[in-house]
Amino acid sequence: MTLDQELAAATDVPAVFLDPARRRAELRADILAAAHMGGSTAGSGAATPAGGALDPFAFQIRPTILRRVAALMAGELPVRIDRLVTADPVGTALTTAVALHTGLPFTLVGEAGAGDGPARLRGEIHSGELVAVLDPVTTTGARASRIARLVHARGARTAGVFTVIDGGQGAAALAGTGHELHALFPADDGAVLASPVATGGQA
């Protein structure tokens, strides 16, 4: 029996030995399962693998899932990135995990900035920096677009918006504003759920 055959037959093979496509498929399945469990207990709307609402916190509060998501997303980032930026609180756990993988500093944008008032920043955004905007889930792209505008207002540049799941029209909406969306699980790959559970800011 070859090594490949032994690994395929083993029941306790570490995930690092699995084919990348299989690892991604298993991660997708685990995210959807977590979203289902999170939605069923949060009281914010049922989360189901087809047509339900997605709680963006559900997979972030499970370390075994978050660690794999962060490693995969870290590999999607361009090489020359100066900073990560995300909305607080919805993207805090994900961005912290990605920062630990990459060593990049990050800045949190308070949800209070979703309205007409000034955004509350926890961290810095310096003129000339190349910034990656992270958002756990996108639907309309509104939240990521708002953060990208703030980044530009501070004199920095965006390298794109990076999301785990594009749950709607995020890619098209962001393209219309000049921002490219990079989704680990795009809207057309079957991983999508209809809409995120409300988190205090439109996704």
Short mmCIF file of C-alpha atoms in Angstrom, two decimals:
data_model
loop_
_atom_site.label_atom_id
_atom_site.label_comp_id
_atom_site.label_asym_id
_atom_site.label_seq_id
_atom_site.Cartn_x
_atom_site.Cartn_y
_atom_site.Cartn_z
CA MET A 1 0.00 0.00 0.00
CA THR A 2 1.37 3.40 -0.96
CA LEU A 3 1.59 6.35 1.45
CA ASP A 4 -1.28 8.07 -0.34
CA GLN A 5 -3.44 4.97 0.03
CA GLU A 6 -2.57 4.63 3.71
CA LEU A 7 -3.42 8.29 4.36
CA ALA A 8 -6.70 7.93 2.48
CA ALA A 9 -7.65 4.87 4.53
CA ALA A 10 -6.60 6.27 7.92
CA THR A 11 -9.34 7.62 10.19
CA ASP A 12 -7.10 9.88 12.28
CA VAL A 13 -4.99 11.60 9.63
CA PRO A 14 -4.14 15.20 10.56
CA ALA A 15 -5.85 17.73 8.26
CA VAL A 16 -2.47 18.94 7.00
CA PHE A 17 -2.18 15.72 4.98
CA LEU A 18 -5.55 16.15 3.29
CA ASP A 19 -5.90 17.40 -0.24
CA PRO A 20 -6.41 21.21 -0.25
CA ALA A 21 -9.75 20.88 -2.02
CA ARG A 22 -10.94 18.40 0.58
CA ARG A 23 -9.75 20.63 3.43
CA ARG A 24 -11.67 23.54 1.95
CA ALA A 25 -14.80 21.43 1.47
CA GLU A 26 -14.63 20.19 5.05
CA LEU A 27 -14.14 23.72 6.34
CA ARG A 28 -17.16 24.89 4.34
CA ALA A 29 -19.26 22.10 5.83
CA ASP A 30 -18.09 22.94 9.36
CA ILE A 31 -18.90 26.64 8.87
CA LEU A 32 -22.41 25.84 7.70
CA ALA A 33 -22.92 23.42 10.59
CA ALA A 34 -21.74 26.06 13.06
CA ALA A 35 -24.00 28.65 11.48
CA HIS A 36 -26.94 26.29 11.84
CA MET A 37 -26.23 25.69 15.51
CA GLY A 38 -25.50 29.36 16.18
CA GLY A 39 -28.70 30.53 14.55
CA SER A 40 -30.85 27.98 16.32
CA THR A 41 -29.71 29.18 19.73
CA ALA A 42 -29.25 32.90 19.17
CA GLY A 43 -32.92 33.66 18.63
CA SER A 44 -32.00 35.90 15.70
CA GLY A 45 -33.33 33.70 12.93
CA ALA A 46 -32.81 30.11 11.95
CA ALA A 47 -29.60 29.29 10.14
CA THR A 48 -29.88 26.50 7.62
CA PRO A 49 -27.57 25.36 4.80
CA ALA A 50 -30.17 26.44 2.25
CA GLY A 51 -32.00 29.71 2.40
CA GLY A 52 -31.59 30.60 6.08
CA ALA A 53 -29.86 33.39 7.94
CA LEU A 54 -26.16 33.28 8.71
CA ASP A 55 -24.83 34.37 12.08
CA PRO A 56 -21.33 35.73 11.32
CA PHE A 57 -20.28 35.11 14.92
CA ALA A 58 -21.22 31.41 14.87
CA PHE A 59 -18.05 30.11 13.24
CA GLN A 60 -15.81 32.73 14.85
CA ILE A 61 -16.52 31.52 18.39
CA ARG A 62 -15.34 27.99 17.57
CA PRO A 63 -11.52 27.90 17.72
CA THR A 64 -11.20 24.74 15.62
CA ILE A 65 -13.02 26.49 12.77
CA LEU A 66 -11.61 29.99 13.28
CA ARG A 67 -8.03 28.73 13.23
CA ARG A 68 -8.53 27.04 9.84
CA VAL A 69 -10.42 30.01 8.39
CA ALA A 70 -7.68 32.40 9.50
CA ALA A 71 -4.93 30.25 8.01
CA LEU A 72 -6.77 30.03 4.71
CA MET A 73 -7.51 33.76 4.61
CA ALA A 74 -3.93 34.65 5.55
CA GLY A 75 -2.81 32.76 2.45
CA GLU A 76 -5.17 34.81 0.28
CA LEU A 77 -3.71 38.18 1.31
CA PRO A 78 -1.28 39.97 -1.01
CA VAL A 79 2.34 39.82 0.11
CA ARG A 80 2.77 43.53 0.71
CA ILE A 81 0.08 44.48 3.19
CA ASP A 82 0.68 46.99 5.98
CA ARG A 83 -2.49 46.59 8.03
CA LEU A 84 -5.79 44.80 8.47
CA VAL A 85 -9.00 46.76 9.13
CA THR A 86 -12.38 45.40 10.17
CA ALA A 87 -15.68 46.37 11.77
CA ASP A 88 -15.94 45.93 15.52
CA PRO A 89 -17.37 43.71 16.88
CA VAL A 90 -18.43 41.56 13.92
CA GLY A 91 -14.95 41.09 12.46
CA THR A 92 -12.81 41.31 15.59
CA ALA A 93 -12.26 37.60 16.23
CA LEU A 94 -11.52 36.78 12.59
CA THR A 95 -9.11 39.69 12.17
CA THR A 96 -7.31 38.90 15.42
CA ALA A 97 -6.79 35.33 14.25
CA VAL A 98 -5.50 36.45 10.84
CA ALA A 99 -3.20 38.96 12.54
CA LEU A 100 -1.73 36.17 14.67
CA HIS A 101 -1.02 34.16 11.50
CA THR A 102 0.55 37.06 9.61
CA GLY A 103 2.02 39.34 12.27
CA LEU A 104 0.15 42.28 10.75
CA PRO A 105 -1.25 45.06 12.94
CA PHE A 106 -4.97 45.74 12.70
CA THR A 107 -7.48 48.48 13.35
CA LEU A 108 -11.08 48.17 14.50
CA VAL A 109 -13.80 50.47 13.24
CA GLY A 110 -16.60 50.83 15.77
CA GLU A 111 -20.13 50.13 14.60
CA ALA A 112 -21.07 53.61 15.81
CA GLY A 113 -19.53 54.82 12.57
CA ALA A 114 -22.26 53.08 10.55
CA GLY A 115 -24.47 56.16 10.72
CA ASP A 116 -23.72 59.80 10.10
CA GLY A 117 -21.50 60.19 13.16
CA PRO A 118 -17.70 59.89 13.09
CA ALA A 119 -16.29 56.39 13.13
CA ARG A 120 -14.64 55.23 16.34
CA LEU A 121 -11.20 53.80 15.61
CA ARG A 122 -9.32 51.40 17.84
CA GLY A 123 -5.89 51.48 16.29
CA GLU A 124 -4.32 53.55 13.56
CA ILE A 125 -4.55 54.05 9.83
CA HIS A 126 -1.58 55.88 8.35
CA SER A 127 -1.38 57.74 5.07
CA GLY A 128 0.25 55.64 2.36
CA GLU A 129 -0.47 52.26 3.97
CA LEU A 130 -1.81 49.37 1.92
CA VAL A 131 -4.74 47.96 3.86
CA ALA A 132 -6.81 44.78 3.61
CA VAL A 133 -10.43 45.13 4.72
CA LEU A 134 -11.69 41.95 6.42
CA ASP A 135 -15.38 41.11 6.81
CA PRO A 136 -16.63 37.69 7.96
CA VAL A 137 -19.71 37.74 5.73
CA THR A 138 -20.84 40.07 2.95
CA THR A 139 -24.28 40.44 1.40
CA THR A 140 -24.72 43.98 0.09
CA GLY A 141 -21.10 44.95 0.69
CA ALA A 142 -22.28 48.07 2.57
CA ARG A 143 -20.23 47.48 5.72
CA ALA A 144 -17.00 46.74 3.84
CA SER A 145 -17.57 49.68 1.50
CA ARG A 146 -18.00 52.03 4.46
CA ILE A 147 -14.72 50.84 5.98
CA ALA A 148 -12.93 51.17 2.63
CA ARG A 149 -14.11 54.77 2.34
CA LEU A 150 -12.75 55.47 5.81
CA VAL A 151 -9.41 53.94 4.84
CA HIS A 152 -9.19 56.19 1.80
CA ALA A 153 -10.22 59.22 3.85
CA ARG A 154 -7.18 58.56 6.04
CA GLY A 155 -4.89 58.61 3.00
CA ALA A 156 -4.34 54.85 2.85
CA ARG A 157 -5.06 52.44 0.00
CA THR A 158 -7.11 49.25 -0.01
CA ALA A 159 -5.83 45.98 -1.44
CA GLY A 160 -9.38 44.64 -1.55
CA VAL A 161 -12.08 43.28 0.72
CA PHE A 162 -11.54 39.76 2.07
CA THR A 163 -14.50 37.77 3.33
CA VAL A 164 -15.21 34.22 4.40
CA ILE A 165 -18.61 33.92 2.71
CA ASP A 166 -20.17 36.19 0.11
CA GLY A 167 -23.79 35.68 1.01
CA GLY A 168 -25.39 37.79 -1.69
CA GLN A 169 -24.41 40.56 -4.06
CA GLY A 170 -21.28 41.65 -2.23
CA ALA A 171 -18.89 41.08 -5.13
CA ALA A 172 -21.00 43.00 -7.64
CA ALA A 173 -21.79 45.83 -5.22
CA LEU A 174 -18.17 46.32 -4.20
CA ALA A 175 -16.97 46.17 -7.80
CA GLY A 176 -19.32 49.08 -8.48
CA THR A 177 -17.43 51.12 -5.88
CA GLY A 178 -14.02 50.14 -7.20
CA HIS A 179 -13.22 47.50 -4.57
CA GLU A 180 -12.52 43.86 -5.39
CA LEU A 181 -14.06 41.20 -3.16
CA HIS A 182 -12.04 38.09 -2.37
CA ALA A 183 -14.29 35.42 -0.85
CA LEU A 184 -13.07 32.09 0.50
CA PHE A 185 -16.53 30.79 -0.39
CA PRO A 186 -18.09 32.88 -3.19
CA ALA A 187 -21.82 33.26 -3.66
CA ASP A 188 -21.81 30.82 -6.58
CA ASP A 189 -20.07 27.88 -4.89
CA GLY A 190 -23.05 26.60 -2.93
CA ALA A 191 -21.76 27.79 0.44
CA VAL A 192 -24.00 30.81 0.51
CA LEU A 193 -26.82 31.39 2.94
CA ALA A 194 -29.54 33.89 2.18
CA SER A 195 -28.74 36.65 4.65
CA PRO A 196 -26.73 37.30 7.80
CA VAL A 197 -28.29 37.67 11.21
CA ALA A 198 -28.43 41.34 12.17
CA THR A 199 -25.18 42.47 13.81
CA GLY A 200 -25.68 46.20 14.21
CA GLY A 201 -24.43 47.13 10.76
CA GLN A 202 -25.53 46.18 7.28
CA ALA A 203 -23.22 43.62 5.74
#
